[in-house]
Every structure is written in structure tokens, then in C-alpha cells.
Short mmCIF file of C-alpha atoms and ligand atoms in Angstrom, two decimals:
data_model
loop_
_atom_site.label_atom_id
_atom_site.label_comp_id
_atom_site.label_asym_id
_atom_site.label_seq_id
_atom_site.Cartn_x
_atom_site.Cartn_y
_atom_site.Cartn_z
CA UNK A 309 -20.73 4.30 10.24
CA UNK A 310 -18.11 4.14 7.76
CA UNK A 311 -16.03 1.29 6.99
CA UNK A 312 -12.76 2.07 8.33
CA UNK A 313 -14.57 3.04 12.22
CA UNK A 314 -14.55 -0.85 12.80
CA UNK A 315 -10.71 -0.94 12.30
CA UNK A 316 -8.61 0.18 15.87
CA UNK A 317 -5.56 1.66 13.96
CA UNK A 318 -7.67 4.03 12.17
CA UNK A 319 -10.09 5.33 14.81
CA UNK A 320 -6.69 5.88 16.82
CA UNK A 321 -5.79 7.85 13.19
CA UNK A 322 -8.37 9.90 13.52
CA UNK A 323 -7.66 11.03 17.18
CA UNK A 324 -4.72 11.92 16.12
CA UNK A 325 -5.71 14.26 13.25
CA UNK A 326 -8.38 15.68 16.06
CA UNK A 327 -5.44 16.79 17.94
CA UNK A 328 -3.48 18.40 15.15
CA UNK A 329 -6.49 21.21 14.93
CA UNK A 330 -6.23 21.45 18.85
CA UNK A 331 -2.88 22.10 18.04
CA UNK A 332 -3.35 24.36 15.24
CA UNK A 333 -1.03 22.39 13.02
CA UNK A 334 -0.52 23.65 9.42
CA UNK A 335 1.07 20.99 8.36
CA UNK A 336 0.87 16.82 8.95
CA UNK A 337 2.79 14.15 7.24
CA UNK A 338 1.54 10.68 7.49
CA UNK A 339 3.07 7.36 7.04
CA UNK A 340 0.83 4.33 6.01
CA UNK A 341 1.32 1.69 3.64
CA UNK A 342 -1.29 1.21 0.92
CA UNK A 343 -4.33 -0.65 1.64
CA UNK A 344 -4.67 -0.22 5.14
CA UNK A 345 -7.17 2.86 4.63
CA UNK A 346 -5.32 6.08 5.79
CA UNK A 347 -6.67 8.04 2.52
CA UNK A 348 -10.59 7.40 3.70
CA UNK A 349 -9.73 8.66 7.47
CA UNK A 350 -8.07 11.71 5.71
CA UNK A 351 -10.74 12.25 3.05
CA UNK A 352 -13.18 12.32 6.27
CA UNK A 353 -10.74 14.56 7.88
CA UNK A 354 -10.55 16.99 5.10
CA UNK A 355 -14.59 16.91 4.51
CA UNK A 356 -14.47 18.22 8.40
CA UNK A 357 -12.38 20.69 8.06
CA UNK A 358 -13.73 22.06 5.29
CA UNK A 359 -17.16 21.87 6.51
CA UNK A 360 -19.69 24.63 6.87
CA UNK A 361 -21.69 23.06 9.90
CA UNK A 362 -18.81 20.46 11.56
CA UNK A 363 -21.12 20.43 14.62
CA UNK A 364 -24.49 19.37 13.05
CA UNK A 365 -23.44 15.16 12.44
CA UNK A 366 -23.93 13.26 15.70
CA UNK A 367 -21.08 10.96 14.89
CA UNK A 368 -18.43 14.16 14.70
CA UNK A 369 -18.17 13.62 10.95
CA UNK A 370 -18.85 16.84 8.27
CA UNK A 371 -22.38 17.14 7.61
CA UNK A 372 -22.86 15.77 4.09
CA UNK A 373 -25.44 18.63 3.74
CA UNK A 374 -23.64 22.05 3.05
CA UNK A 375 -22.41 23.75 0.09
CA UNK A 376 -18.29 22.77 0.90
CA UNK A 377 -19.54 19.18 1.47
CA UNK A 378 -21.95 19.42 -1.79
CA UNK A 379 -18.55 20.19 -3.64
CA UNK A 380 -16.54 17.85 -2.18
CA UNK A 381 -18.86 15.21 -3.38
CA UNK A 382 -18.69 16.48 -6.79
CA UNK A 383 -14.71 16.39 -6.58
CA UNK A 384 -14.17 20.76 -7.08
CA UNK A 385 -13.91 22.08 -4.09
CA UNK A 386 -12.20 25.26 -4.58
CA UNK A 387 -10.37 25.20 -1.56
CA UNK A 388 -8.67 21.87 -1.86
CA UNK A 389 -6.24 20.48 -3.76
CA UNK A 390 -4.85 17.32 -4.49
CA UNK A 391 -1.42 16.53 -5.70
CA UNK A 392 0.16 13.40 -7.38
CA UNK A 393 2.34 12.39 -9.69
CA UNK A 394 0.97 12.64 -13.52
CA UNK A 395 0.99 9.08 -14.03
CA UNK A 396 -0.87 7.91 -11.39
CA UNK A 397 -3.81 10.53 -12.48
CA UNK A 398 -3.35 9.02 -15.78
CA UNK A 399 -4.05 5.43 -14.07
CA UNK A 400 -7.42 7.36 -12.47
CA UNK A 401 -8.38 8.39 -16.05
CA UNK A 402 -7.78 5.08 -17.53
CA UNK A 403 -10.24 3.52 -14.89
CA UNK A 404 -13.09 6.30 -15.27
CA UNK A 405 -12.34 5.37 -19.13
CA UNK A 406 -13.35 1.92 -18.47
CA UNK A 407 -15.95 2.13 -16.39
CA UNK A 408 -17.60 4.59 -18.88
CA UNK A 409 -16.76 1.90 -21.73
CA UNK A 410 -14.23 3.67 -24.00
CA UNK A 411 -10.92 2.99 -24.99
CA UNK A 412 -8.66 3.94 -22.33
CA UNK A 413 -5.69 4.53 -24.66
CA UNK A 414 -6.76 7.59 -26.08
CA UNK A 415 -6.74 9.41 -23.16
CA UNK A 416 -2.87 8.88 -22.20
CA UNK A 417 -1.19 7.69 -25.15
CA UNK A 418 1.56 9.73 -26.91
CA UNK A 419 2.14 11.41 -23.69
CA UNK A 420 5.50 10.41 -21.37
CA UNK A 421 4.23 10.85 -17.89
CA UNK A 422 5.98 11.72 -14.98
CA UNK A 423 5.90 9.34 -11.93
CA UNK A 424 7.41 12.07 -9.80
CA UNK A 425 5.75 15.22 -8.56
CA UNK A 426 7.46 18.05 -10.31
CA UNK A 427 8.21 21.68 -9.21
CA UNK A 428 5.54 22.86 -11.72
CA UNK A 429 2.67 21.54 -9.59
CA UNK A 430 4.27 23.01 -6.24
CA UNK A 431 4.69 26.39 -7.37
CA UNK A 432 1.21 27.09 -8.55
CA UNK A 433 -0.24 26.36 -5.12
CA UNK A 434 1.26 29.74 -3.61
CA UNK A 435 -1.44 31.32 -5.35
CA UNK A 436 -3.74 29.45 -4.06
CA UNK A 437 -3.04 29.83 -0.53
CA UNK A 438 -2.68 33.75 -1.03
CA UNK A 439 -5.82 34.42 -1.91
CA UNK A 440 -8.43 33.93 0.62
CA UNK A 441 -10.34 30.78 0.83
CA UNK A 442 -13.65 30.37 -1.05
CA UNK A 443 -15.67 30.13 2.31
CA UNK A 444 -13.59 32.24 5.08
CA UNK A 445 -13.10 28.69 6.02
CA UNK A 446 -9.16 26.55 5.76
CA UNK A 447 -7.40 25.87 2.38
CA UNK A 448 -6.05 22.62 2.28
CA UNK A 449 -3.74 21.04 0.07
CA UNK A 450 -2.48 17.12 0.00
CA UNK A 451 0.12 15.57 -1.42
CA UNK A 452 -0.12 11.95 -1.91
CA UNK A 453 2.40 9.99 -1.86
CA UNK A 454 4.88 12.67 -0.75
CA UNK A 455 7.90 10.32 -1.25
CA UNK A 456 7.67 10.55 -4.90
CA UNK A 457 8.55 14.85 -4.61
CA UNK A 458 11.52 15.41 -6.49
CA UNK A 459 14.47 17.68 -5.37
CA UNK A 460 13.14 20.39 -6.77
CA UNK A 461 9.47 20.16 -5.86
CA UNK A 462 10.63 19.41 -2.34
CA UNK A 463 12.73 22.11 -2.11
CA UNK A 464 9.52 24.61 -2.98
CA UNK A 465 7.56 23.00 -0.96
CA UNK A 466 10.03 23.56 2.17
CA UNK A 467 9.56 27.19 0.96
CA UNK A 468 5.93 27.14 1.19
CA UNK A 469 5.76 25.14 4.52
CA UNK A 470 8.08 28.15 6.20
CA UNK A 471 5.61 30.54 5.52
CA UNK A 472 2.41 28.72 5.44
CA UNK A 473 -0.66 31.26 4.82
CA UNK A 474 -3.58 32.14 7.05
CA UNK A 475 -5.87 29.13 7.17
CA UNK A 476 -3.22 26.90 4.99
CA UNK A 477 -3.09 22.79 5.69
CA UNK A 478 -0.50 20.94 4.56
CA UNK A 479 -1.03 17.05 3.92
CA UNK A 480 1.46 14.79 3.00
CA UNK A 481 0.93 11.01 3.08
CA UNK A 482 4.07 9.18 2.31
CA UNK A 483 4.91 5.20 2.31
CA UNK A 484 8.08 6.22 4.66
CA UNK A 485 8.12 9.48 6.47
CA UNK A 486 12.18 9.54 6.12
CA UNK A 487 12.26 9.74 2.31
CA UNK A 488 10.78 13.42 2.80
CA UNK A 489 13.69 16.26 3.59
CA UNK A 490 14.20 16.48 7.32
CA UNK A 491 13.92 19.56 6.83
CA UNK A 492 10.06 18.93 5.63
CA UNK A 493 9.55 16.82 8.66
CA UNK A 494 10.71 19.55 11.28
CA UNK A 495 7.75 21.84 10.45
CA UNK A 496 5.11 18.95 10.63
CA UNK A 497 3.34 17.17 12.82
CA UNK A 498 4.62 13.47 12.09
CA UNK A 499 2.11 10.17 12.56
CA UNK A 500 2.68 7.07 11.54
CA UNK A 501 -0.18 4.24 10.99
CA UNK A 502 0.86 0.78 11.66
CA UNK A 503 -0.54 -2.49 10.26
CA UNK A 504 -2.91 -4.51 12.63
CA UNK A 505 -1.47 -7.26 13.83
CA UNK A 506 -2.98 -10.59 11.94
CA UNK A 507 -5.87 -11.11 14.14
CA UNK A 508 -7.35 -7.77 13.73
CA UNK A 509 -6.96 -7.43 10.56
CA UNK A 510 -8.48 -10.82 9.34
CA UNK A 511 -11.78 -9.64 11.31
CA UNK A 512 -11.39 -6.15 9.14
CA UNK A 513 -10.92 -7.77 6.06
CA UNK A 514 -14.02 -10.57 6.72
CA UNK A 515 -16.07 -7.61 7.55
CA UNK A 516 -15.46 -5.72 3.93
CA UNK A 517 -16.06 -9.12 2.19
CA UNK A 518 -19.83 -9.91 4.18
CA UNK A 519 -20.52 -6.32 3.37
CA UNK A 520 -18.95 -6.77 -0.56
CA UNK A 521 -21.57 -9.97 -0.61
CA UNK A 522 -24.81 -8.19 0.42
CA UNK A 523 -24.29 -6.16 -3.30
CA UNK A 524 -25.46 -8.27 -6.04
CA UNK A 525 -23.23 -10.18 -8.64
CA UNK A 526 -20.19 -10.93 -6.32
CA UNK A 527 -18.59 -14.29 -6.20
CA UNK A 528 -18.85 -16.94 -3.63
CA UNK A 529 -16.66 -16.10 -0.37
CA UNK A 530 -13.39 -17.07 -0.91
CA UNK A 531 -12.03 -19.95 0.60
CA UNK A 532 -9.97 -19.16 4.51
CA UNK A 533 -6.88 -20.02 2.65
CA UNK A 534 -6.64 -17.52 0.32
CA UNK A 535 -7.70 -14.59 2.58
CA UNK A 536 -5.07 -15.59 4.79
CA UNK A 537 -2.69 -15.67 1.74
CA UNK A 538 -3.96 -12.24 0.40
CA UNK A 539 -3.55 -10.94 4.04
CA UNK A 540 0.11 -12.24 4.11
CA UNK A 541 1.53 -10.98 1.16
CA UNK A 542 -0.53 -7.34 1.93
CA UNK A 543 1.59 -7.01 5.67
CA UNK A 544 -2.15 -7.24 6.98
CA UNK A 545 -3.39 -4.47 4.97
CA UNK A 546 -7.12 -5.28 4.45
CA UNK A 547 -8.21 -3.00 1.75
CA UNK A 548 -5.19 -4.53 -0.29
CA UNK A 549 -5.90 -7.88 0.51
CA UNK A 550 -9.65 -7.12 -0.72
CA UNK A 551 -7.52 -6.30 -3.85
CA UNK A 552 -6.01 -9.08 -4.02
CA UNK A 553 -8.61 -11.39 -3.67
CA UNK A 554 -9.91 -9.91 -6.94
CA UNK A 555 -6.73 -10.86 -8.82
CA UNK A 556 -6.85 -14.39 -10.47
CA UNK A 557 -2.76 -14.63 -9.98
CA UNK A 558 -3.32 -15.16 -6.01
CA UNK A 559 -4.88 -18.62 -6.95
CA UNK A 560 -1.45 -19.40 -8.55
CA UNK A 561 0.30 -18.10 -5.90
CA UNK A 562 -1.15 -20.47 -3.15
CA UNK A 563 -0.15 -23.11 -5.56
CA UNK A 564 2.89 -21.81 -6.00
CA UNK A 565 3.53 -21.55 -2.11
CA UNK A 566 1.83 -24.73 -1.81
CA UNK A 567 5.10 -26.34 -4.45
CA UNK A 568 7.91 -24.19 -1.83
CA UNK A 569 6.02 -26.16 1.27
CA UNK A 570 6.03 -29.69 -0.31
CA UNK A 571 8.48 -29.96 -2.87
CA UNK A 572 7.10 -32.73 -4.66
CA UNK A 573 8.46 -34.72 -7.39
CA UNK A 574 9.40 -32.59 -10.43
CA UNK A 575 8.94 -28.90 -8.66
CA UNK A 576 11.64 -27.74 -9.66
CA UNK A 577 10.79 -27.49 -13.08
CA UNK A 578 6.84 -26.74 -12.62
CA UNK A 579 7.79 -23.51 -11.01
CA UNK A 580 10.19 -22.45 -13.49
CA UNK A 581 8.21 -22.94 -16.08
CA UNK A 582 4.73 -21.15 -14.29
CA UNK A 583 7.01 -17.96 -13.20
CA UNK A 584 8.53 -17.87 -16.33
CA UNK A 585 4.79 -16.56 -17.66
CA UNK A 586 4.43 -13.98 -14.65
CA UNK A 587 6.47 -10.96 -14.06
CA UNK A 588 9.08 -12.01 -11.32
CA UNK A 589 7.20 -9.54 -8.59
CA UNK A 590 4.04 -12.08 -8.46
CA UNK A 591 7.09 -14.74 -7.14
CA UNK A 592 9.48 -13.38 -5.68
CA UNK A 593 7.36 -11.53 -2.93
CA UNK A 594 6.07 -14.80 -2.01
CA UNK A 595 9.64 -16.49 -1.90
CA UNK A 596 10.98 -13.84 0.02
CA UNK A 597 7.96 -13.73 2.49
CA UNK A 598 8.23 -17.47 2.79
CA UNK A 599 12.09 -17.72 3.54
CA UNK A 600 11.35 -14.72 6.11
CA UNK A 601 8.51 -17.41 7.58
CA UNK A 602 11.20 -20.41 7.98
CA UNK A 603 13.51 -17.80 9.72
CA UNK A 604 11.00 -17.86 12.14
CA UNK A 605 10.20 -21.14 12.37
CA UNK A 606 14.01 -21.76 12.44
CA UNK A 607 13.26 -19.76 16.21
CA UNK A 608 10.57 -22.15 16.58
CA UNK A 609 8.41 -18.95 16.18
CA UNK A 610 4.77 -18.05 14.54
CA UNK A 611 4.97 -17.23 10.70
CA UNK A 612 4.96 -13.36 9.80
CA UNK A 613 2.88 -13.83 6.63
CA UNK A 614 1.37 -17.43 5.83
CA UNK A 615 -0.39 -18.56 8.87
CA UNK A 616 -1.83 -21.83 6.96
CA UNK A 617 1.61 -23.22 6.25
CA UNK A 618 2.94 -22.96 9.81
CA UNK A 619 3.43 -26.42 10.26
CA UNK A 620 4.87 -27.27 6.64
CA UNK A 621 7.27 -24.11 7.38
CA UNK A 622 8.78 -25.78 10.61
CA UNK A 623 8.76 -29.14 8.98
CA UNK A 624 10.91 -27.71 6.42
CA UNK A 625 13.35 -26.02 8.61
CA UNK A 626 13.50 -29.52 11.04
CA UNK A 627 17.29 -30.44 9.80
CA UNK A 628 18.53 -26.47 9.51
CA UNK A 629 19.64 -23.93 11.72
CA UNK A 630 19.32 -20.25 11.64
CA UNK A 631 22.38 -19.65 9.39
CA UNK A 632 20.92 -21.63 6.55
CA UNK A 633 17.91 -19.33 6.62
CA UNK A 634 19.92 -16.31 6.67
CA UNK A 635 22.05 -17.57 3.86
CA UNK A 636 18.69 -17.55 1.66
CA UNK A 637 17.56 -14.50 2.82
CA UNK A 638 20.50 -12.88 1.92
CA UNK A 639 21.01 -14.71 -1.57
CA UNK A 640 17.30 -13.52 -2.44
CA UNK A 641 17.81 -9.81 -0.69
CA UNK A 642 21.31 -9.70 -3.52
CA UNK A 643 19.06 -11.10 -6.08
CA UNK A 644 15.93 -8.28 -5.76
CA UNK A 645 18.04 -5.56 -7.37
CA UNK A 646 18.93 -7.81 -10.51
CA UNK A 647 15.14 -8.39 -11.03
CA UNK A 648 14.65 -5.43 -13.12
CA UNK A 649 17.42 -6.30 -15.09
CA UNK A 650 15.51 -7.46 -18.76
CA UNK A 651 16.56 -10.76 -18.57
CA UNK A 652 14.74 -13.98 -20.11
CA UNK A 653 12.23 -14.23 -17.58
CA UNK A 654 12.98 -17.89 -17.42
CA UNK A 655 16.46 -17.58 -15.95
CA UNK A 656 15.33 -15.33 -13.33
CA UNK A 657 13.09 -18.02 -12.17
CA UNK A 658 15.47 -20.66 -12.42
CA UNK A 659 18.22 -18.64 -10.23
CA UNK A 660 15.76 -18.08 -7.57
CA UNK A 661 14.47 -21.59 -7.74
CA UNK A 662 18.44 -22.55 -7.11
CA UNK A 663 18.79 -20.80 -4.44
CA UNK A 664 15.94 -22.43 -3.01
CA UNK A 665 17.00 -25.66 -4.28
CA UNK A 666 20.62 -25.05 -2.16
CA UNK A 667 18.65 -24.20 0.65
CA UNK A 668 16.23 -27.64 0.70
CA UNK A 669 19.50 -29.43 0.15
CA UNK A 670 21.23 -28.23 3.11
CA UNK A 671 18.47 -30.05 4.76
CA UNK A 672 18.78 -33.39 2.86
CA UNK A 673 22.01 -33.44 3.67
CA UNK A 674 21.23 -33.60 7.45
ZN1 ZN B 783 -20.88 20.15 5.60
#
């Protein structure tokens, strides 16, 4: 059994891209957020479709065994193709660079690469689906993530899509099905994957780490307050929360969330000066998600994203009504479009800090 068969919203996935072959759908656009393990469902999918001998696994899986799945393991199967934006295969090189030891820069540098997927990788693949496929079998192509088409590429692809050849499957797996043309969306079958709810996805995410700990040379299990913090600021996504948990920032961050709970003596200007070193995503998602946590507490209602600071969230919103948290939710919504804005990194810390500071003092006042 593979990892993602223990988690609910991804067996239910796979139902669902059952039924599109019932239904003899050429195309399928998914929406999933990253991390909660769409692309292994659809790289099983795709193995099964493409498989000689679908029937031979007792699980219902492709049978690992046959020339199409032989290729598919050695990433060239001739009747597949993948399609993302330049830079992110870039990123791919730079981490095959690594793990084979050499300096990742001289694979990418000099070049400018495109985060978008351009026309000139669309237009190729109507050759491709001309000619017949390499084993009589279907010719699939994915696009991943499909929001980042440009007009153009879009546009071709809508061409494509109205006249999709014998045997052709379209995939497109997009963060948000409506950034891709309605007109895209009419001529596929349209699923959506949500996240778990917090429950669920804890038990996912404990699972990948006892697994992660049989392998030699991992760490010790990490403490029940940072999972649930990884888990938070992933919206339950447990392959991004395994991420996370990697990534020495998230023992800042619980800190940091830790400071936003208590507001001790001097926090003021500890946080300014500790998010002054980081770039303002690593704390702003946390403010945001916190000030969306004493909303609900405001509603005497459970925390969306840190579970361990329930009580220190309605503790903090004991003197303040729902207005006051709306008021900060707003100020830091206005705020999120300046943060790209190449600004000392210091002030942007300091103007988020004072609109938490306002905030906290509408309590005091009380
Ligand atoms: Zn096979």
C-alpha cells in the first residue's frame, strides 16, 4: 500500500479519476493545494492508464512489471508528457544537482526563466497526440500547475482540448480551478480535493513521520507542538507540513507565535528585530493565521490553524469584540500587497507589529 491509501480525501480522489475512464473523459482538471498529495494519486493514475496489464495488481494499481510501467520508472515514457513552467524544472535540476554533489549554479545560471507556461510548450504537443501512441494504448499529457498558462498558451490549449485526438488525456492540476479560461473548464471534467479537516490529517501526517523514522539517520520525533504548528500554517496539508518540519525557521516561528500569545515585556522590539532577518512571508503567514484564530475565538469558536494556543487566543480576545478583530484582519489583508514592495525589511516588521500593537491596546483599554 502506498502512502497516500491511508488518507480519506485521496482514496475518494482516486474514485473519482476511476469514473472519468467510465466516462471516457479526455480531459480532467484538478484543484488541490500543495502538499496534500494529489500529484502521487495522479502519478498512480497515469501509471494505470498507461499500463500494459492494468488487471494483473490485486490492489487495482498498474502492474510495476511491463514495458510502459518499466519506462515510467525510468521517467521516458513516450506517451506522456509533462508540462511546467521552466523555472520550476530548473528548481528539479538544481535538486538532482545536489543530490549528485555538484554545483547547482551551472546548470541554470545565465539563463532568465520563465515562471509561466508559454505557447511554445503547448504547440508542440499536437504532434504528439497525432501520431499514434507508442503502445496502441492512451497518450497523456499533464499540465501542472495549470494556473500558471499564460494567455497565449491557454488559448492553444483551448484549441487542442476542442479537438482532442484518439486516445488523448488531458491533465491539468491547478491551485484554483477558476484561474483556468471557463472556456477550459467547460470541456473537462472538474474535481476538486479538499484539505482534511485537523483530526485526519494529524493521524496522516504522524503516520509519514513513524514511517520517515524506521529509515536510518532521521532526527528524534518532533515535539506535538510543532507538528501541530507545521499542520496549521500548511491548511492541514500533511506532505507540506512533513516539509515543514524539516525547515529550522518553524522553530522560530512557534517562538514567534509563542511572543503574539503572551506579549511579554519588551516584545515589541524582539520581534522586530527577529523578522527583520527573515523574509516577511515566514511572519506574516503566521500573523495573519493568528488574527484569523482570535476572530474565532472572538465567536468563542475552535482555532482554524494553532490548536495549542486555543486558550491563550481566547484569553487575548477576553476585553474585544468582533469588530476589533476585523479591524486587524483588514489592516494586515491592506498590508499583504505592500509586502513585496523592497522596503527595509525592518519597517515592514515594525508596521505589522503596530498594527498588532493597536489591536492588544484596544484590549488594555477595556
Ligand atoms: Zn504495467
Amino acid at each position: 500500500m502506498t502512502e497516500w491509501q491511508h488518507a480519506p480525501w485521496l482514496q475518494r480522489l482516486w474514485q473519482q479519476l476511476a469514473d472519468t475512464q467510465t466516462r471516457h473523459a479526455h480531459a480532467i482538471a484538478i484543484e488541490a493545494q500543495p502538499g496534500l498529495g494529489a500529484e502521487a494519486v495522479l502519478k498512480d493514475f497515469i501509471a494505470l492508464r498507461l499500463c500494459e496489464a492494468p488487471g494483473k495488481s490485486p490492489d487495482g494499481s498498474a502492474c510495476g512489471q511491463c514495458a510502459s510501467c518499466g519506462w515510467l520508472a525510468s521517467g521516458q515514457h513516450p506517451d506522456l508528457r509533462l508540462i511546467r513552467p521552466a523555472a520550476l524544472e530548473a528548481i528539479q535540476v538544481d535538486l538532482e544537482a545536489l543530490a549528485e554533489d555538484e554545483d547547482p549554479e551551472q546548470k541554470t545560471s545565465g539563463r532568465k526563466l520563465s515562471q509561466d507556461i508559454l505557447i511554445e510548450q503547448i504547440r508542440p504537443l499536437a504532434g504528439f497526440l497525432q501520431v499514434g501512441s507508442h503502445r496502441a494504448g492512451a497518450r497523456i499529457v499533464w499540465i501542472e500547475p495549470a494556473q500558471r498558462l499564460n494567455r497565449s498558451a491557454a488559448n492553444a490549449l483551448l484549441k487542442m482540448l476542442e479537438e482532442p485526438g484518439e486516445g488523448a488525456i488531458w491533465i491539468l492540476l491547478t491551485q484554483q480551478l477558476s484561474s483556468l479560461l471557463p472556456t477550459i473548464r467547460s470541456r473537462c471534467i472538474c474535481l476538486k480535493v479538499s484539505p482534511p479537516d485537523a483530526g485526519v490529517a494529524r493521524r496522516m501526517l504522524e503516520a509519514l513521520l513513524n514511517s520517515q523514522q524506521k529509515t536510518p539517520r532521521q532526527g528524534d520525533t518532533p515535539k506535538a507542538a510543532l507538528i501541530s504548528l507545521a499542520l496549521g500554517l500548511s491548511h492541514h496539508a500533511p506532505w507540506a507540513a512533513q516539509q515543514r518540519l524539516l525547515d529550522p525557521v518553524l522553530q522560530a516561528q512557534q517562538a514567534w507565535l509563542q511572543t503574539l500569545a503572551e506579549t511579554p515585556q519588551g516584545w515589541f522590539s524582539t520581534l522586530a528585530r527577529q523578522w527583520a532577518d527573515h523574509p516577511p512571508e515566514q511572519w506574516f503567514e503566521l500573523l495573519e493565521r493568528w488574527a484569523m484564530d482570535l476572530l474565532q475565538a472572538s465567536h468563542q469558536l475552535e482555532p482554524i490553524y494553532f490548536k495549542t494556543f486555543s486558550e491563550a487566543a481566547l484569553y487575548r480576545v477576553k476585553s474585544l469584540g468582533v469588530g476589533d478583530c476585523f479591524t486587524l484582519i483588514e489592516r494586515l489583508f491592506a498590508m499583504k500587497a505592500n509586502l513585496r514592495h523592497p522596503l527595509n525589511p525592518r519597517l515592514h516588521a515594525e508596521s505589522a507589529l503596530l498594527l498588532y500593537a493597536d489591536f492588544c491596546r484596544g484590549a488594555a483599554k477595556c
